[in-house]
Coordinates of C-alpha atoms in Angstrom, one line a residue:
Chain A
X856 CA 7.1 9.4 16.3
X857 CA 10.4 10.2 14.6
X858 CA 9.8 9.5 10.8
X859 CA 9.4 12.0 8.6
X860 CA 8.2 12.0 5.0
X861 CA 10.1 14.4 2.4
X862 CA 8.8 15.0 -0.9
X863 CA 11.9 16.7 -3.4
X864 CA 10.5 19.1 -6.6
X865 CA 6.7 17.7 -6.4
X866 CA 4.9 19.0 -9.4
X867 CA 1.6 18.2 -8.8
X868 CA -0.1 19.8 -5.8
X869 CA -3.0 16.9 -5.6
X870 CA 0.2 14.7 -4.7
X871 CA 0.8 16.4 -2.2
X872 CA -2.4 16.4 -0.5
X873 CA -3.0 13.1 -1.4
X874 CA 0.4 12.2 0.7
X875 CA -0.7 14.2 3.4
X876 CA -3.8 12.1 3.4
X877 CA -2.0 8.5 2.8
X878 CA 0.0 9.2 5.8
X879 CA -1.6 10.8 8.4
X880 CA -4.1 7.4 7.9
X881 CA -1.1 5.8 8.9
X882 CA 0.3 7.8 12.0
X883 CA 2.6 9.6 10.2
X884 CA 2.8 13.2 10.7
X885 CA 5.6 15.1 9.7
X886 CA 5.7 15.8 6.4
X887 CA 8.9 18.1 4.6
X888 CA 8.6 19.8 1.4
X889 CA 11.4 20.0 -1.1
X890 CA 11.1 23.3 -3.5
X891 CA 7.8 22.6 -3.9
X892 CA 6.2 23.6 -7.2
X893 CA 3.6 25.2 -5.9
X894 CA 2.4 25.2 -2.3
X895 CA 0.4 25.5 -0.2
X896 CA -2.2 25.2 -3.2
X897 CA -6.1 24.4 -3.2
X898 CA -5.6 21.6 -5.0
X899 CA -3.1 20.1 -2.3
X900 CA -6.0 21.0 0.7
X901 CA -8.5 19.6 -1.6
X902 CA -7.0 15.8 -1.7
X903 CA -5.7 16.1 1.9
X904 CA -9.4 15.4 2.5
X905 CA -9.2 16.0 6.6
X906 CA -5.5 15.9 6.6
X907 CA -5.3 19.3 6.5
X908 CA -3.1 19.4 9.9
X909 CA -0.1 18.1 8.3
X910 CA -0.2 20.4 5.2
X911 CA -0.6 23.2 7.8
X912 CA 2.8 22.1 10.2
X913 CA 4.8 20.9 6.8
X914 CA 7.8 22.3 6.8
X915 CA 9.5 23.8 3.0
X916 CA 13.0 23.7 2.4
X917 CA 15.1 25.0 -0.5
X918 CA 17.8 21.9 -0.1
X919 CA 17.3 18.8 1.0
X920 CA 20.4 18.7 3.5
X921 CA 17.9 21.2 5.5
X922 CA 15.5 18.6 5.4
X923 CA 17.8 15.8 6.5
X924 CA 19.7 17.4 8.6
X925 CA 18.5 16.0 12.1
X926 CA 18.2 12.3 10.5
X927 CA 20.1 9.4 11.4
X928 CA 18.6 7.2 8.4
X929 CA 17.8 8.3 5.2
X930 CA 15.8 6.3 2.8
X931 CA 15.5 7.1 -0.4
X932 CA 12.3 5.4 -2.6
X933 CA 13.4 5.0 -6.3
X934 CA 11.6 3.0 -8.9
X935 CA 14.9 2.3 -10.6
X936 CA 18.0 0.3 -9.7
X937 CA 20.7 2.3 -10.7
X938 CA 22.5 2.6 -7.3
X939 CA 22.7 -1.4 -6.4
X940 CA 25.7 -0.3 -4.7
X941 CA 23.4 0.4 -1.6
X942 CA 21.2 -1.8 0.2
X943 CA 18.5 -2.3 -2.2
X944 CA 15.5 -3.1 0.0
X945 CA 11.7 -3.8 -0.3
X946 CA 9.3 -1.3 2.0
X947 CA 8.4 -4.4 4.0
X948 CA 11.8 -5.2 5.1
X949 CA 12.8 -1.4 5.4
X950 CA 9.7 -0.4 7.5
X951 CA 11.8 -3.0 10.3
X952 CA 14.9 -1.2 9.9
X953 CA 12.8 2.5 9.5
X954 CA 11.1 1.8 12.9
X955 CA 14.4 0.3 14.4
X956 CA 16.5 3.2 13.9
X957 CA 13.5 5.8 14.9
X958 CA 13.8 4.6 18.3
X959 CA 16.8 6.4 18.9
X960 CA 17.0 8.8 16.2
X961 CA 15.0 10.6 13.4
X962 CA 14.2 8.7 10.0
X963 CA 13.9 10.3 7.1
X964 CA 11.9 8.6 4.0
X965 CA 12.3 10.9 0.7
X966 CA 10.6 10.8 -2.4
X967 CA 11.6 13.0 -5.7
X968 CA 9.9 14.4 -8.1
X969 CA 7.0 12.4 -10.6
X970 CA 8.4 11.8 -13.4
X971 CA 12.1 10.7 -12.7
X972 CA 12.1 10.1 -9.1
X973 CA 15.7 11.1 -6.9
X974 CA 18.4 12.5 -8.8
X975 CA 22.3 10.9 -8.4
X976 CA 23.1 13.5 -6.1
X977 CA 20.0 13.3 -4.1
X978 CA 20.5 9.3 -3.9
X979 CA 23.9 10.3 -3.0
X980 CA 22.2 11.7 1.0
X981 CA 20.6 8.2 1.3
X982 CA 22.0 5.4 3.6
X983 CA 19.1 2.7 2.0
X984 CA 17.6 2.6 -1.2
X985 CA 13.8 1.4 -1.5
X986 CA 12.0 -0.2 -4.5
X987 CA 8.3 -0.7 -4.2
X988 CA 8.1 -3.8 -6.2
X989 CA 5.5 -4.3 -9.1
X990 CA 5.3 -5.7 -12.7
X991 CA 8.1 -4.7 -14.7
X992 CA 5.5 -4.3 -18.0
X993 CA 4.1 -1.0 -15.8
X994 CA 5.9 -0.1 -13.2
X995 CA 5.9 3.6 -12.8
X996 CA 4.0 4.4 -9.2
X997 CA 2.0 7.5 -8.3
X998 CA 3.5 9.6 -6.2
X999 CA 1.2 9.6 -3.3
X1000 CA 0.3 5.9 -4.2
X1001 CA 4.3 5.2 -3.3
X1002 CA 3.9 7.2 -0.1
X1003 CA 0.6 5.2 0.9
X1004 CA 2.5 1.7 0.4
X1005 CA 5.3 3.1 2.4
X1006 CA 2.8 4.2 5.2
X1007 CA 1.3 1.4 5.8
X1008 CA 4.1 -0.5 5.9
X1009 CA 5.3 1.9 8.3
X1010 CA 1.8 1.7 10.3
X1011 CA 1.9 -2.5 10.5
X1012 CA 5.6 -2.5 11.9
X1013 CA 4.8 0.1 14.4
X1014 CA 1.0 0.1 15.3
X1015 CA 0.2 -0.6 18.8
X1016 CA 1.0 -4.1 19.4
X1017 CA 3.2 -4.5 17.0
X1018 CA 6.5 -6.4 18.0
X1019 CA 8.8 -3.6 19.3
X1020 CA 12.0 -3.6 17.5
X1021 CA 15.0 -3.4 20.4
X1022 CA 16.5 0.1 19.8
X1023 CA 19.8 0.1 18.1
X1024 CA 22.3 0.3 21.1
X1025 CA 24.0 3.4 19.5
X1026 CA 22.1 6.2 17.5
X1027 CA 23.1 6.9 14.1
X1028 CA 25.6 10.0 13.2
X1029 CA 22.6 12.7 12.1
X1030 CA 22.6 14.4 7.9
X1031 CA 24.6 17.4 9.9
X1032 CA 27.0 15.2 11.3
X1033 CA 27.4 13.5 7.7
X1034 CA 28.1 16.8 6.1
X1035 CA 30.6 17.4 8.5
X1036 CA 32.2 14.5 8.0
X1037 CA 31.9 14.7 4.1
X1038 CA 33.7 18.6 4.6
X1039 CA 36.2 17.4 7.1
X1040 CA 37.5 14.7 4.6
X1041 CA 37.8 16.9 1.7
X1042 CA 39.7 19.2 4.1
X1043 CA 41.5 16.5 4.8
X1044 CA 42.1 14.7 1.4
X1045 CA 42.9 18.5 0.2
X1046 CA 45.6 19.0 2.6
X1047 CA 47.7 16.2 1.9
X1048 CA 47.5 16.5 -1.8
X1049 CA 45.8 13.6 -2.6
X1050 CA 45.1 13.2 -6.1
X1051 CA 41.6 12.5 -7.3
X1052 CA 42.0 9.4 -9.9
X1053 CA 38.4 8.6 -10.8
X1054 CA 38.2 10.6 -14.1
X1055 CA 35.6 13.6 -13.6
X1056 CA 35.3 14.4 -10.0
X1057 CA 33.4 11.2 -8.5
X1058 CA 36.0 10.7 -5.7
X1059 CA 33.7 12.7 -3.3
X1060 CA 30.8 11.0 -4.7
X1061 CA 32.1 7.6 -4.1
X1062 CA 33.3 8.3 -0.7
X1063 CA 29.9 9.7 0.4
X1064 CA 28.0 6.6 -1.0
X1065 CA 30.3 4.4 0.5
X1066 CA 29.8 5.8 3.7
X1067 CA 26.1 6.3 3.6
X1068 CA 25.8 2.7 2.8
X1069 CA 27.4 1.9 5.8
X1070 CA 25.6 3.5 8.4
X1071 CA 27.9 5.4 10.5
X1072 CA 26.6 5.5 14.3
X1073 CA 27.6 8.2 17.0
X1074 CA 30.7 6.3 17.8
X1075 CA 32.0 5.7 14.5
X1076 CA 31.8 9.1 13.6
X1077 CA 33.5 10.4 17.0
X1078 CA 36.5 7.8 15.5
X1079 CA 36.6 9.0 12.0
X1080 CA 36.8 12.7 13.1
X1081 CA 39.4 11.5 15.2
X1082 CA 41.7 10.5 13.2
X1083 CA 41.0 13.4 10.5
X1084 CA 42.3 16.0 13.5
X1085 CA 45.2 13.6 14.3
X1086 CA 45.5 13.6 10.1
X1087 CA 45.7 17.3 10.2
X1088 CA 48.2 17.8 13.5
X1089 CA 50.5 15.9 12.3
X1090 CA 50.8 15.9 8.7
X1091 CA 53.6 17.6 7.4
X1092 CA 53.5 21.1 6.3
X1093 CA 53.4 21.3 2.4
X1094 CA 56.5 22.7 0.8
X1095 CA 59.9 23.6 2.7
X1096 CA 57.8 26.4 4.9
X1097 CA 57.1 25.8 8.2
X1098 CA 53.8 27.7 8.4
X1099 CA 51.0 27.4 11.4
X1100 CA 47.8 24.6 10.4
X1101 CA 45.2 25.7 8.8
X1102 CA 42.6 26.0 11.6
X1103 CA 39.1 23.7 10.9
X1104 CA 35.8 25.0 9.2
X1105 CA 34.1 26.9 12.0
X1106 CA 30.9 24.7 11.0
X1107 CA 32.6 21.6 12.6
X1108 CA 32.9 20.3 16.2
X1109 CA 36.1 18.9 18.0
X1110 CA 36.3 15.4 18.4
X1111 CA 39.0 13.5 20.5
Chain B
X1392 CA -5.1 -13.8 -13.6
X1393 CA -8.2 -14.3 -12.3
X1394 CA -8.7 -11.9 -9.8
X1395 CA -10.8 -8.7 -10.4
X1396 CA -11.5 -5.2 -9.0
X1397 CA -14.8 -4.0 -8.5
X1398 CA -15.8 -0.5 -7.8
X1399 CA -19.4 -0.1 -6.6
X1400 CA -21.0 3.4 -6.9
X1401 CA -17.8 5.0 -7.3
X1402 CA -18.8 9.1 -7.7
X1403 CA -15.4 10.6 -8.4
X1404 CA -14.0 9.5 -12.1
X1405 CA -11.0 10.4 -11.1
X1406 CA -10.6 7.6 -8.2
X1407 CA -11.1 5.4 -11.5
X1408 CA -8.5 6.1 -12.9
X1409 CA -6.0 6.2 -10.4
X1410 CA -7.2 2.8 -9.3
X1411 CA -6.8 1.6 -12.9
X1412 CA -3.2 2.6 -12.5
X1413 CA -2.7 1.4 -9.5
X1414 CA -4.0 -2.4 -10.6
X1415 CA -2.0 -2.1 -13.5
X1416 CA 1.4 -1.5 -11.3
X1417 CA 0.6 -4.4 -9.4
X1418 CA -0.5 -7.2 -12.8
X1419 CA -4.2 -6.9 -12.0
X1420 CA -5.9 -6.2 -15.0
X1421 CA -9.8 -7.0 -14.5
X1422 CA -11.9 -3.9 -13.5
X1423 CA -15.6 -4.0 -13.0
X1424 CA -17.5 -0.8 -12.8
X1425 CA -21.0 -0.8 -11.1
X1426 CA -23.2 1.9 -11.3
X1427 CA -20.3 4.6 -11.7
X1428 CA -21.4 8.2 -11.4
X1429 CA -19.5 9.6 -14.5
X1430 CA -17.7 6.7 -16.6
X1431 CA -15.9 7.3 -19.3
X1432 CA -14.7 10.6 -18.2
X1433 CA -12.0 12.1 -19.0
X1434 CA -10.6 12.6 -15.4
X1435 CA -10.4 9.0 -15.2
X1436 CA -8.3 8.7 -18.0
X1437 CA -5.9 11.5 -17.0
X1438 CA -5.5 9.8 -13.7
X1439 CA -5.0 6.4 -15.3
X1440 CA -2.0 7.7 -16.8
X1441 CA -0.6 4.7 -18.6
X1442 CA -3.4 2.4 -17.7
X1443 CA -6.0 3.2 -20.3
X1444 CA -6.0 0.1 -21.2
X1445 CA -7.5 -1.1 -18.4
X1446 CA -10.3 1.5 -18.6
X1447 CA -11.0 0.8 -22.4
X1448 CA -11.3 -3.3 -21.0
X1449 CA -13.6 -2.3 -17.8
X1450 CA -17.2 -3.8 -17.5
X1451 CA -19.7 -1.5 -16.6
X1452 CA -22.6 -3.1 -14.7
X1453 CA -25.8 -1.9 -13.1
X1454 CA -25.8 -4.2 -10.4
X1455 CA -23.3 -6.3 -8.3
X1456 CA -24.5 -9.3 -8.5
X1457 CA -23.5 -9.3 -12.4
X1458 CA -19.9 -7.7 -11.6
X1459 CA -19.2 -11.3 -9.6
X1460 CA -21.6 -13.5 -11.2
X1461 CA -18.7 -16.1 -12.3
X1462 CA -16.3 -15.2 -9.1
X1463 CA -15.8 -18.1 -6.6
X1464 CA -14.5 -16.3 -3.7
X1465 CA -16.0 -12.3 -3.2
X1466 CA -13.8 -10.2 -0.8
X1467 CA -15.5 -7.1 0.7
X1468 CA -13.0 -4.0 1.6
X1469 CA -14.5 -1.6 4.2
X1470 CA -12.8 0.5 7.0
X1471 CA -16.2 -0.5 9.2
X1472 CA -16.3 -3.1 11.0
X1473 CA -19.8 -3.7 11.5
X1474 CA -20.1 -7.1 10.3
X1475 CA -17.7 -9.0 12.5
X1476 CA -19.8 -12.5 12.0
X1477 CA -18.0 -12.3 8.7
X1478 CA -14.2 -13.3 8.8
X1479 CA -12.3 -10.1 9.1
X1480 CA -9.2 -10.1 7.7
X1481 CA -6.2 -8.1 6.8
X1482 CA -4.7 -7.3 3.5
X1483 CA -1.7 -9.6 3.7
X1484 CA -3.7 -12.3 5.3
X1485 CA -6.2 -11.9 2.4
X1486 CA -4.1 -11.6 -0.7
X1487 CA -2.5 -15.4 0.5
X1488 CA -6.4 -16.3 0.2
X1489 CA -7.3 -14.3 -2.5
X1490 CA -4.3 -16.0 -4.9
X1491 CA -5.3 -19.9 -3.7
X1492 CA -8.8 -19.1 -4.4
X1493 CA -7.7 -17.8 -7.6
X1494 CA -6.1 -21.1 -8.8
X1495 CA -9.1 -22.9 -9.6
X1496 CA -11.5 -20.1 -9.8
X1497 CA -12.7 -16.1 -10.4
X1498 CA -12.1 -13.8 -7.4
X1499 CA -14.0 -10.3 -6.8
X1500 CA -12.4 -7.4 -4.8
X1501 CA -15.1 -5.4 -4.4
X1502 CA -14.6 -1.4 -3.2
X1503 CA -17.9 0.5 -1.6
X1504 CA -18.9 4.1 -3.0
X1505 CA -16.8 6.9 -1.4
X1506 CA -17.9 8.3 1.5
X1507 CA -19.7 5.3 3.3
X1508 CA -18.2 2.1 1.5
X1509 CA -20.3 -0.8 1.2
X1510 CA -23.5 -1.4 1.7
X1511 CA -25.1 -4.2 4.0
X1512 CA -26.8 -5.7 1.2
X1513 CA -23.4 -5.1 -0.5
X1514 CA -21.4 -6.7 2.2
X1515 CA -23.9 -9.6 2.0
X1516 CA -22.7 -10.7 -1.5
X1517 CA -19.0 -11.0 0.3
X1518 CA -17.8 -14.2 1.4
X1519 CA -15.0 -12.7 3.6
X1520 CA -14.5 -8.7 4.7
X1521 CA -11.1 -7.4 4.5
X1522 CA -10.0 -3.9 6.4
X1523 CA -6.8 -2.0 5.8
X1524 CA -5.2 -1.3 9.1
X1525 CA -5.0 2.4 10.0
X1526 CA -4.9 4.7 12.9
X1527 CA -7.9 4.7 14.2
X1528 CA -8.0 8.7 15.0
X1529 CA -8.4 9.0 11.1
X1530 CA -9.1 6.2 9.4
X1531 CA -10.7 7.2 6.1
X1532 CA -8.5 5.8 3.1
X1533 CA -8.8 7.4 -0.3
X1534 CA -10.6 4.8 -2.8
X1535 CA -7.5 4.4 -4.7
X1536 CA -5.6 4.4 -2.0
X1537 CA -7.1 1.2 -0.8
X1538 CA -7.3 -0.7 -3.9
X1539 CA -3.5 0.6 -4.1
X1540 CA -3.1 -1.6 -0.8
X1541 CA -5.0 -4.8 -1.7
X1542 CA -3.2 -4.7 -5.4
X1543 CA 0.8 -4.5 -3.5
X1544 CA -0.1 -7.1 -1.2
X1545 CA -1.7 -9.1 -4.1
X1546 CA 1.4 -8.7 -6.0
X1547 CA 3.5 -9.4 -3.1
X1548 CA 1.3 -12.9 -2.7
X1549 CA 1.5 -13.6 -6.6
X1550 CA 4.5 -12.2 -8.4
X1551 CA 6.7 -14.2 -10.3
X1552 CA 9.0 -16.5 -7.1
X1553 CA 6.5 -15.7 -4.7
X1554 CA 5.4 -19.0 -3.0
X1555 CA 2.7 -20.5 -5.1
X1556 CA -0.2 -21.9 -2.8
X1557 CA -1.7 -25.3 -3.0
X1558 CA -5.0 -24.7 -5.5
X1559 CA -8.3 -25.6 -3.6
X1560 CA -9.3 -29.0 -3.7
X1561 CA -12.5 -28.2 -5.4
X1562 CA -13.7 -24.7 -6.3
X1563 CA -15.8 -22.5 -5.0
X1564 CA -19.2 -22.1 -6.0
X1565 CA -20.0 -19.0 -8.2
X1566 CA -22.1 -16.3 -7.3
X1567 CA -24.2 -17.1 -10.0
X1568 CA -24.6 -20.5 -8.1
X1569 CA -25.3 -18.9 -4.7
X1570 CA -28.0 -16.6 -5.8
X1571 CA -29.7 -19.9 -6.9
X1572 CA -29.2 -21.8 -3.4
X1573 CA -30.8 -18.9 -2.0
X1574 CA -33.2 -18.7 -4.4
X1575 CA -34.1 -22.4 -3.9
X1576 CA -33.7 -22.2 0.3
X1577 CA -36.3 -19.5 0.2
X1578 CA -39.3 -21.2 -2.1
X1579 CA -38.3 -24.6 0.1
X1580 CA -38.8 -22.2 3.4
X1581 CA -42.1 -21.3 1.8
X1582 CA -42.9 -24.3 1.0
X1583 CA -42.5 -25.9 3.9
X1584 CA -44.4 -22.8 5.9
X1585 CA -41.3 -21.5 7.8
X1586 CA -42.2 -18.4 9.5
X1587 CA -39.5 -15.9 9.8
X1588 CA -39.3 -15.1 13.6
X1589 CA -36.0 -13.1 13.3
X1590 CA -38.4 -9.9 13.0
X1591 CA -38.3 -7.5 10.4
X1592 CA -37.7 -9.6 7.6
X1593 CA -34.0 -10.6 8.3
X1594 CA -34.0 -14.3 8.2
X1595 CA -33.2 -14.9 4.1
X1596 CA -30.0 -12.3 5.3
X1597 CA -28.8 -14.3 8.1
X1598 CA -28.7 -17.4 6.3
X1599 CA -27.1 -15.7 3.1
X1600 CA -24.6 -14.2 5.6
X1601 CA -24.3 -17.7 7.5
X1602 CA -23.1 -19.7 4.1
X1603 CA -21.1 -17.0 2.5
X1604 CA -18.9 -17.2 5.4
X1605 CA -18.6 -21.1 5.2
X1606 CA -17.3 -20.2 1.7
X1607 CA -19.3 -23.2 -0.1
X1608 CA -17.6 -25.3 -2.2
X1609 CA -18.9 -26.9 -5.6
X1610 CA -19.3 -30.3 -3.6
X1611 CA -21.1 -28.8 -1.3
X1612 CA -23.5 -27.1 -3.7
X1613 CA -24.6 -30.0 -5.1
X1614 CA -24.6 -31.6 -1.3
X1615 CA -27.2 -28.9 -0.4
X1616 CA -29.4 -28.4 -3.5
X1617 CA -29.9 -32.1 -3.6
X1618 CA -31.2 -31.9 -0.3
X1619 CA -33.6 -29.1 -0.9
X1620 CA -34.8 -30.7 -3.8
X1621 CA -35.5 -33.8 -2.1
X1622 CA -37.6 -31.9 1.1
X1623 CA -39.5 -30.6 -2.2
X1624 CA -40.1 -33.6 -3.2
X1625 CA -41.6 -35.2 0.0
X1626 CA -43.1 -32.7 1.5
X1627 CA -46.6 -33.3 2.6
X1628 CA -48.6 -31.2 0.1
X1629 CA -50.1 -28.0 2.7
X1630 CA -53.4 -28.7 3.3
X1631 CA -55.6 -31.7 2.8
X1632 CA -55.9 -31.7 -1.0
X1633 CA -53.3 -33.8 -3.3
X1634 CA -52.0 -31.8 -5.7
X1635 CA -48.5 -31.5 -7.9
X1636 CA -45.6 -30.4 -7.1
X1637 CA -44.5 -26.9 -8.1
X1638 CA -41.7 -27.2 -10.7
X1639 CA -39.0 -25.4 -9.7
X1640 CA -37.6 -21.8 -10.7
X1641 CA -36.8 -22.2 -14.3
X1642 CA -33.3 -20.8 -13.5
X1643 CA -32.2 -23.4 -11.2
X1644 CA -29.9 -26.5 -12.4
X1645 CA -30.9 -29.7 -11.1
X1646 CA -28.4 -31.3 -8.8
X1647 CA -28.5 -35.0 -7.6

């Protein structure tokens, strides 16, 4: 099992709990923590009921890159459709694709906090975007009640018996790998001067979302790093000044 | 709508609530309360967030029978699976049930107390049993939690586009109506002398539990009371004296 939940900024330890309890009745059983506001917390080991295990291995981050980092898909559950730039799905069509890509990689499903879910720039580390659907009159979800309906999604598409999705034939490029990439283009874009024209800064943004939407795999990324080092040999040296190249951010890897 | 939730026994206000919200995501809006532990309360209302409404409109009743008097079609949840003579189904499969039945008559969801669900002489009042799929290393689901479940696969099977399935050709007979056929098959079975050789008493439960798995229609109701009334009527009076026949139970209808 590669699917991990993530809950960003919860502020109500009985949601936690509760989550702890919605997925391990599902298989799930790695749960990650987000700046929690308070935890671990009685009230959180109260509604984990005998899910206590997963409270106990949960893992707390302060960002939610940490929490990302190893996964090749990154789902991000939102109750509003701000972002229908990327693949807006339901849970029962993304439970296919969540169990599809965990053959091969780690899935990451993330949740943020009660009252107005994932932020722009936490929507901005997710490759899908999931809406539980329900009537429009009411249609803010409890926490752990979203994180149950995503469970057992998860649980039918990948109980035993269930149809086994075919693996995808290369693994996606991991949240590490995506930061990389996100740094090596601004090196990049940086380098050769180019001009950021969308009014207040988005060009990152807009980059990032258009990449995340797409999915990069193993291979893709080996390409795109590519041709940001063959970008960065050759360009020519700003100014009159022959000067040596900048060498990379030590954080990155070479790629051929 | 004409589908309704019914909590049985239910000891923790607070699972009231949240399942109050949880209908009221999903366009139920019918909650019946038996025998509740602590109702109002205001736990329940806290956890109903925006769903008071739903609390304020619940029926409180002391026994099941009056929470699905008028319901056509009664669908049992429990993670046990004891009674497998009754059709046991899953949630998805059920809800495409559920919303046919609900075209041309009342349907009852009906949610055991806590700890140890339904009762059999609960689960003998339901025409089919439905159990949410988990892993079965722990597969305890919070209350809400499972009415969270039924109500997104209900909503799924019934929101506005959803396929709309062919209403029954005639409707189900009521509960109110089956408590009368088995009303009327017992005096006819003491009438007629039948001895009960299941042994302990259990033959009045396996018929009950025989017809509300055939899921009798209002055609059928007639078919059978018309026959019972006519074995009262030519029965050989027991023993050798002539004597009247009994009326019947003053709450029974006539049926040709």
């Amino acid at each position: 099992m590669s699917i991990r939940i993530v809950l960003v900024e919860t502020r109500h330890p009985g949601n936690i709990g509760a989550a702890a309890r919605a997925m391990k009745n599902m298989g799930l059983q790695e749960l990650h923590l987000v700046r929690p506001r308070s935890f671990p917390d009685p009230e959180a080991s109260a509604r984990a009921s005998g899910a206590d295990d997963l409270l106990e291995t949960a893992q707390v981050h302060e960002h939610l890159e940490d929490a990302i980092a190893a996964c090749g898909l990154v789902v991000g559950s939102s109750a509003r459709q701000r972002y229908l730039s990327l693949n807006l799905l339901e849970p029962r069509e993304c439970a296919a694709r969540i169990v599809q890509a965990s053959r091969s990689g780690k899935v990451a499903i993330v949740f943020g906090t009660e009252r107005t879910g994932l932020t722009n720039a936490e929507l901005a580390h997710c490759n899908l975007l999931a809406t539980i659907p329900t009537d429009s009159r009411y249609s803010s979800l409890n926490l752990a009640m979203a994180v149950q309906v995503f469970a057992y999604e998860l649980w039918l598409a990948m109980r035993p018996g269930a149809p086994l999705p075919a693996p995808l034939e290369v693994p996606l490029a991991t949240g590490v790998e995506m930061t990389r990439l996100y740094k090596h283009i601004e090196q990049v874009l940086e380098q050769v001067e180019f001009r950021d024209r969308t009014g207040g800064g988005y060009l990152m943004a807009r980059i990032r979302r258009l990449f995340n939407r797409a999915q990069v795999d193993q291979n893709e990324m080996n390409i795109l790093r590519g041709i940001l080092t063959a970008v960065q040999s050759k360009r020519r040296p700003a100014g009159n000044t022959v000067e040596s190249l900048p060498s990379q951010d030590d954080g990155m890897e070479k790629s051929s």
